Amino acid sequence: MPEGNSSDVHAAVSNGNPPPEFELPYPDRPEVITANLLKLVEQTKSPRNRFIFKVLVKHLHQFVNETDLTTDEWMTAILFLTRVGQKCTPLRQEMILLSDVLGVSALVDSLNNPVTGGATENSVLGPFYTEDAADVELGDSIASEGKGEYMYVEGQISTTEGKPIPDAIIETWETDANGYYDTQYTDRTHPDCRGRLRSDKDGKYGYRAVVPVSYPIPGDGPVGELLLAMGRHNMRPNHLHMTVEAPGFNKLVTAFYPEGDRWLSSDCVFGVKKSLVVNLKEINNDEEARKRGFPKGGSFKLLSFDLVLVTEEQHRATRSQVDEELKQ
Ligand code: BEZ
Ligand code: FE
């Protein structure tokens, strides 16, 4: 047995598959390389994977041809992707960030959650969701005192036919007035500016929060460099995240974007949709503020949004309709 890990290397080289049963011409011209690979891809057993690999190869090779890519440029790309991978830790997902800033996350989400009959649209989930949000009662606060300007969030959850959905589980999270999520503080001891609650028997929900603030997505890694190279900013307009789950319904992953934000029309991760832009109503009424439970009273902003969920059945039907349209 040779020294070191050379036996592992051999195991990695041969996967046991024999050579193909057909002859391939020697790849001595660029187009033969593409044609040979496409022929090899035909051996893929799963029809869906075969289709995906075929289209991937077609577009990847077309990209190289169309850009007349130099060896140095390709190496730069490889080293860039290597650094994207190396930047990932259990708390930092640079690969998803890359997908986000290239609009791929938003595109995949749009295709998978087509707009249906008045249903609330999706928005990007982002990396700041955590599972440890505390349960809050209706009307309670998801933010500890002093985290920002008071905001009350309320609405009703219903089906596309207008039937209220009781007991839906809402998870919600946002930045504080500094534009930071709780997980971005190194001294975080407990979840803050996030919570989990249930709609009441009439599908209604309401909770206290703070006005979120626009913030930069992490710019200290290779994705940040890419944005700079493209002359793009790394800002997200202020927003409040929300997911809603109820048995028999497609899970909604969305966010609300208060109007007037400077970054609204150029969100660096393409999460804003017109239907998700909201007007924050200023309620300048001390009594009303105290009635809603804001300890210091004064005034607060009101975010009202009625959410409409699609059933799993409706979701499946719309998805297959989109698939059919794409095939034509
Ligand atoms: C967010 O909204 O939390 C987010 C989404 C995509 C990338 C970075 C942050
Ligand atoms: Fe966010």
PDB file of N, CA and C in Angstrom, residues 136-190:
ATOM      1  N   VAL A 136     -45.028  35.241  21.230  1.00  0.00           N
ATOM      2  CA  VAL A 136     -45.635  36.440  21.815  1.00  0.00           C
ATOM      3  C   VAL A 136     -47.151  36.352  21.658  1.00  0.00           C
ATOM      4  N   GLU A 137     -47.845  36.918  22.609  1.00  0.00           N
ATOM      5  CA  GLU A 137     -49.310  36.955  22.533  1.00  0.00           C
ATOM      6  C   GLU A 137     -49.718  38.064  21.570  1.00  0.00           C
ATOM      7  N   LEU A 138     -50.928  37.960  21.035  1.00  0.00           N
ATOM      8  CA  LEU A 138     -51.440  39.016  20.163  1.00  0.00           C
ATOM      9  C   LEU A 138     -51.402  40.343  20.921  1.00  0.00           C
ATOM     10  N   GLY A 139     -50.897  41.374  20.297  1.00  0.00           N
ATOM     11  CA  GLY A 139     -50.815  42.689  20.929  1.00  0.00           C
ATOM     12  C   GLY A 139     -49.517  42.933  21.672  1.00  0.00           C
ATOM     13  N   ASP A 140     -48.741  41.870  21.910  1.00  0.00           N
ATOM     14  CA  ASP A 140     -47.465  42.017  22.630  1.00  0.00           C
ATOM     15  C   ASP A 140     -46.370  42.543  21.716  1.00  0.00           C
ATOM     16  N   SER A 141     -45.214  42.767  22.316  1.00  0.00           N
ATOM     17  CA  SER A 141     -44.106  43.335  21.540  1.00  0.00           C
ATOM     18  C   SER A 141     -43.075  42.274  21.163  1.00  0.00           C
ATOM     19  N   ILE A 142     -42.542  42.407  19.951  1.00  0.00           N
ATOM     20  CA  ILE A 142     -41.452  41.507  19.541  1.00  0.00           C
ATOM     21  C   ILE A 142     -40.102  42.164  19.835  1.00  0.00           C
ATOM     22  N   ALA A 143     -40.133  43.446  20.210  1.00  0.00           N
ATOM     23  CA  ALA A 143     -38.875  44.184  20.432  1.00  0.00           C
ATOM     24  C   ALA A 143     -38.802  44.676  21.867  1.00  0.00           C
ATOM     25  N   SER A 144     -37.616  44.625  22.442  1.00  0.00           N
ATOM     26  CA  SER A 144     -37.501  45.149  23.800  1.00  0.00           C
ATOM     27  C   SER A 144     -37.485  46.679  23.735  1.00  0.00           C
ATOM     28  N   GLU A 145     -37.816  47.300  24.877  1.00  0.00           N
ATOM     29  CA  GLU A 145     -37.958  48.760  24.924  1.00  0.00           C
ATOM     30  C   GLU A 145     -36.631  49.442  24.545  1.00  0.00           C
ATOM     31  N   GLY A 146     -36.728  50.501  23.754  1.00  0.00           N
ATOM     32  CA  GLY A 146     -35.524  51.254  23.383  1.00  0.00           C
ATOM     33  C   GLY A 146     -34.883  50.800  22.089  1.00  0.00           C
ATOM     34  N   LYS A 147     -35.521  49.835  21.407  1.00  0.00           N
ATOM     35  CA  LYS A 147     -34.905  49.292  20.190  1.00  0.00           C
ATOM     36  C   LYS A 147     -35.197  50.136  18.951  1.00  0.00           C
ATOM     37  N   GLY A 148     -36.137  51.082  19.093  1.00  0.00           N
ATOM     38  CA  GLY A 148     -36.426  51.929  17.929  1.00  0.00           C
ATOM     39  C   GLY A 148     -37.764  52.625  18.070  1.00  0.00           C
ATOM     40  N   GLU A 149     -38.147  53.311  17.000  1.00  0.00           N
ATOM     41  CA  GLU A 149     -39.408  54.052  16.981  1.00  0.00           C
ATOM     42  C   GLU A 149     -40.567  53.055  17.006  1.00  0.00           C
ATOM     43  N   TYR A 150     -41.575  53.348  17.816  1.00  0.00           N
ATOM     44  CA  TYR A 150     -42.705  52.428  17.950  1.00  0.00           C
ATOM     45  C   TYR A 150     -43.429  52.191  16.622  1.00  0.00           C
ATOM     46  N   MET A 151     -43.791  50.926  16.400  1.00  0.00           N
ATOM     47  CA  MET A 151     -44.599  50.588  15.213  1.00  0.00           C
ATOM     48  C   MET A 151     -45.580  49.480  15.614  1.00  0.00           C
ATOM     49  N   TYR A 152     -46.817  49.596  15.187  1.00  0.00           N
ATOM     50  CA  TYR A 152     -47.790  48.528  15.424  1.00  0.00           C
ATOM     51  C   TYR A 152     -48.104  47.876  14.085  1.00  0.00           C
ATOM     52  N   VAL A 153     -48.070  46.536  14.068  1.00  0.00           N
ATOM     53  CA  VAL A 153     -48.312  45.799  12.827  1.00  0.00           C
ATOM     54  C   VAL A 153     -49.602  45.018  12.987  1.00  0.00           C
ATOM     55  N   GLU A 154     -50.531  45.158  12.055  1.00  0.00           N
ATOM     56  CA  GLU A 154     -51.799  44.434  12.208  1.00  0.00           C
ATOM     57  C   GLU A 154     -52.412  44.100  10.863  1.00  0.00           C
ATOM     58  N   GLY A 155     -53.314  43.127  10.884  1.00  0.00           N
ATOM     59  CA  GLY A 155     -54.010  42.748   9.656  1.00  0.00           C
ATOM     60  C   GLY A 155     -54.799  41.488   9.864  1.00  0.00           C
ATOM     61  N   GLN A 156     -55.263  40.952   8.746  1.00  0.00           N
ATOM     62  CA  GLN A 156     -56.066  39.728   8.803  1.00  0.00           C
ATOM     63  C   GLN A 156     -55.491  38.746   7.776  1.00  0.00           C
ATOM     64  N   ILE A 157     -55.572  37.463   8.110  1.00  0.00           N
ATOM     65  CA  ILE A 157     -55.074  36.439   7.189  1.00  0.00           C
ATOM     66  C   ILE A 157     -56.282  35.697   6.628  1.00  0.00           C
ATOM     67  N   SER A 158     -56.355  35.617   5.311  1.00  0.00           N
ATOM     68  CA  SER A 158     -57.513  34.927   4.735  1.00  0.00           C
ATOM     69  C   SER A 158     -57.146  34.152   3.480  1.00  0.00           C
ATOM     70  N   THR A 159     -58.124  33.386   3.010  1.00  0.00           N
ATOM     71  CA  THR A 159     -57.947  32.602   1.786  1.00  0.00           C
ATOM     72  C   THR A 159     -58.216  33.522   0.589  1.00  0.00           C
ATOM     73  N   THR A 160     -57.973  33.019  -0.629  1.00  0.00           N
ATOM     74  CA  THR A 160     -58.233  33.847  -1.820  1.00  0.00           C
ATOM     75  C   THR A 160     -59.735  34.105  -1.978  1.00  0.00           C
ATOM     76  N   GLU A 161     -60.571  33.307  -1.257  1.00  0.00           N
ATOM     77  CA  GLU A 161     -62.027  33.547  -1.307  1.00  0.00           C
ATOM     78  C   GLU A 161     -62.459  34.483  -0.181  1.00  0.00           C
ATOM     79  N   GLY A 162     -61.501  34.980   0.591  1.00  0.00           N
ATOM     80  CA  GLY A 162     -61.835  35.931   1.655  1.00  0.00           C
ATOM     81  C   GLY A 162     -62.247  35.283   2.963  1.00  0.00           C
ATOM     82  N   LYS A 163     -62.022  33.949   3.096  1.00  0.00           N
ATOM     83  CA  LYS A 163     -62.383  33.268   4.344  1.00  0.00           C
ATOM     84  C   LYS A 163     -61.216  33.413   5.344  1.00  0.00           C
ATOM     85  N   PRO A 164     -61.491  33.889   6.569  1.00  0.00           N
ATOM     86  CA  PRO A 164     -60.401  34.078   7.536  1.00  0.00           C
ATOM     87  C   PRO A 164     -59.684  32.767   7.867  1.00  0.00           C
ATOM     88  N   ILE A 165     -58.381  32.840   8.090  1.00  0.00           N
ATOM     89  CA  ILE A 165     -57.608  31.645   8.482  1.00  0.00           C
ATOM     90  C   ILE A 165     -57.185  31.820   9.943  1.00  0.00           C
ATOM     91  N   PRO A 166     -57.876  31.120  10.873  1.00  0.00           N
ATOM     92  CA  PRO A 166     -57.493  31.236  12.282  1.00  0.00           C
ATOM     93  C   PRO A 166     -56.263  30.381  12.590  1.00  0.00           C
ATOM     94  N   ASP A 167     -55.576  30.743  13.681  1.00  0.00           N
ATOM     95  CA  ASP A 167     -54.495  29.903  14.198  1.00  0.00           C
ATOM     96  C   ASP A 167     -53.305  29.725  13.240  1.00  0.00           C
ATOM     97  N   ALA A 168     -53.143  30.649  12.302  1.00  0.00           N
ATOM     98  CA  ALA A 168     -51.978  30.577  11.400  1.00  0.00           C
ATOM     99  C   ALA A 168     -50.739  30.999  12.198  1.00  0.00           C
ATOM    100  N   ILE A 169     -49.618  30.336  11.952  1.00  0.00           N
ATOM    101  CA  ILE A 169     -48.395  30.688  12.687  1.00  0.00           C
ATOM    102  C   ILE A 169     -47.618  31.743  11.903  1.00  0.00           C
ATOM    103  N   ILE A 170     -47.401  32.877  12.581  1.00  0.00           N
ATOM    104  CA  ILE A 170     -46.660  33.983  11.974  1.00  0.00           C
ATOM    105  C   ILE A 170     -45.291  34.058  12.626  1.00  0.00           C
ATOM    106  N   GLU A 171     -44.242  34.129  11.810  1.00  0.00           N
ATOM    107  CA  GLU A 171     -42.907  34.405  12.352  1.00  0.00           C
ATOM    108  C   GLU A 171     -42.464  35.708  11.731  1.00  0.00           C
ATOM    109  N   THR A 172     -41.897  36.584  12.541  1.00  0.00           N
ATOM    110  CA  THR A 172     -41.558  37.907  12.041  1.00  0.00           C
ATOM    111  C   THR A 172     -40.249  38.385  12.648  1.00  0.00           C
ATOM    112  N   TRP A 173     -39.443  39.097  11.851  1.00  0.00           N
ATOM    113  CA  TRP A 173     -38.155  39.592  12.349  1.00  0.00           C
ATOM    114  C   TRP A 173     -37.767  40.846  11.583  1.00  0.00           C
ATOM    115  N   GLU A 174     -36.954  41.663  12.229  1.00  0.00           N
ATOM    116  CA  GLU A 174     -36.612  42.969  11.651  1.00  0.00           C
ATOM    117  C   GLU A 174     -35.350  43.511  12.302  1.00  0.00           C
ATOM    118  N   THR A 175     -34.828  44.596  11.717  1.00  0.00           N
ATOM    119  CA  THR A 175     -33.661  45.251  12.322  1.00  0.00           C
ATOM    120  C   THR A 175     -34.144  46.196  13.410  1.00  0.00           C
ATOM    121  N   ASP A 176     -33.212  46.577  14.274  1.00  0.00           N
ATOM    122  CA  ASP A 176     -33.498  47.635  15.243  1.00  0.00           C
ATOM    123  C   ASP A 176     -33.199  48.986  14.577  1.00  0.00           C
ATOM    124  N   ALA A 177     -33.225  50.048  15.380  1.00  0.00           N
ATOM    125  CA  ALA A 177     -33.027  51.393  14.817  1.00  0.00           C
ATOM    126  C   ALA A 177     -31.602  51.610  14.295  1.00  0.00           C
ATOM    127  N   ASN A 178     -30.671  50.708  14.659  1.00  0.00           N
ATOM    128  CA  ASN A 178     -29.296  50.829  14.139  1.00  0.00           C
ATOM    129  C   ASN A 178     -29.124  50.107  12.809  1.00  0.00           C
ATOM    130  N   GLY A 179     -30.183  49.431  12.365  1.00  0.00           N
ATOM    131  CA  GLY A 179     -30.080  48.682  11.114  1.00  0.00           C
ATOM    132  C   GLY A 179     -29.406  47.328  11.306  1.00  0.00           C
ATOM    133  N   TYR A 180     -29.426  46.823  12.549  1.00  0.00           N
ATOM    134  CA  TYR A 180     -28.825  45.506  12.823  1.00  0.00           C
ATOM    135  C   TYR A 180     -29.884  44.501  13.273  1.00  0.00           C
ATOM    136  N   TYR A 181     -29.742  43.257  12.818  1.00  0.00           N
ATOM    137  CA  TYR A 181     -30.532  42.161  13.384  1.00  0.00           C
ATOM    138  C   TYR A 181     -29.858  41.750  14.685  1.00  0.00           C
ATOM    139  N   ASP A 182     -30.642  41.171  15.602  1.00  0.00           N
ATOM    140  CA  ASP A 182     -30.079  40.777  16.905  1.00  0.00           C
ATOM    141  C   ASP A 182     -28.864  39.853  16.755  1.00  0.00           C
ATOM    142  N   THR A 183     -28.895  38.983  15.722  1.00  0.00           N
ATOM    143  CA  THR A 183     -27.812  38.010  15.537  1.00  0.00           C
ATOM    144  C   THR A 183     -26.492  38.677  15.138  1.00  0.00           C
ATOM    145  N   GLN A 184     -26.564  39.954  14.763  1.00  0.00           N
ATOM    146  CA  GLN A 184     -25.335  40.645  14.363  1.00  0.00           C
ATOM    147  C   GLN A 184     -24.599  41.252  15.558  1.00  0.00           C
ATOM    148  N   TYR A 185     -25.213  41.163  16.758  1.00  0.00           N
ATOM    149  CA  TYR A 185     -24.532  41.644  17.969  1.00  0.00           C
ATOM    150  C   TYR A 185     -23.777  40.473  18.591  1.00  0.00           C
ATOM    151  N   THR A 186     -22.488  40.676  18.824  1.00  0.00           N
ATOM    152  CA  THR A 186     -21.687  39.570  19.358  1.00  0.00           C
ATOM    153  C   THR A 186     -22.098  39.224  20.792  1.00  0.00           C
ATOM    154  N   ASP A 187     -22.710  40.186  21.501  1.00  0.00           N
ATOM    155  CA  ASP A 187     -23.099  39.903  22.890  1.00  0.00           C
ATOM    156  C   ASP A 187     -24.578  39.505  22.998  1.00  0.00           C
ATOM    157  N   ARG A 188     -25.161  39.008  21.902  1.00  0.00           N
ATOM    158  CA  ARG A 188     -26.584  38.594  21.924  1.00  0.00           C
ATOM    159  C   ARG A 188     -26.825  37.542  23.014  1.00  0.00           C
ATOM    160  N   THR A 189     -27.777  37.813  23.892  1.00  0.00           N
ATOM    161  CA  THR A 189     -28.082  36.821  24.928  1.00  0.00           C
ATOM    162  C   THR A 189     -29.437  36.171  24.691  1.00  0.00           C
ATOM    163  N   HIS A 190     -30.319  36.894  23.992  1.00  0.00           N
ATOM    164  CA  HIS A 190     -31.655  36.353  23.736  1.00  0.00           C
ATOM    165  C   HIS A 190     -32.185  36.965  22.435  1.00  0.00           C
TER     166      HIS A 190
END
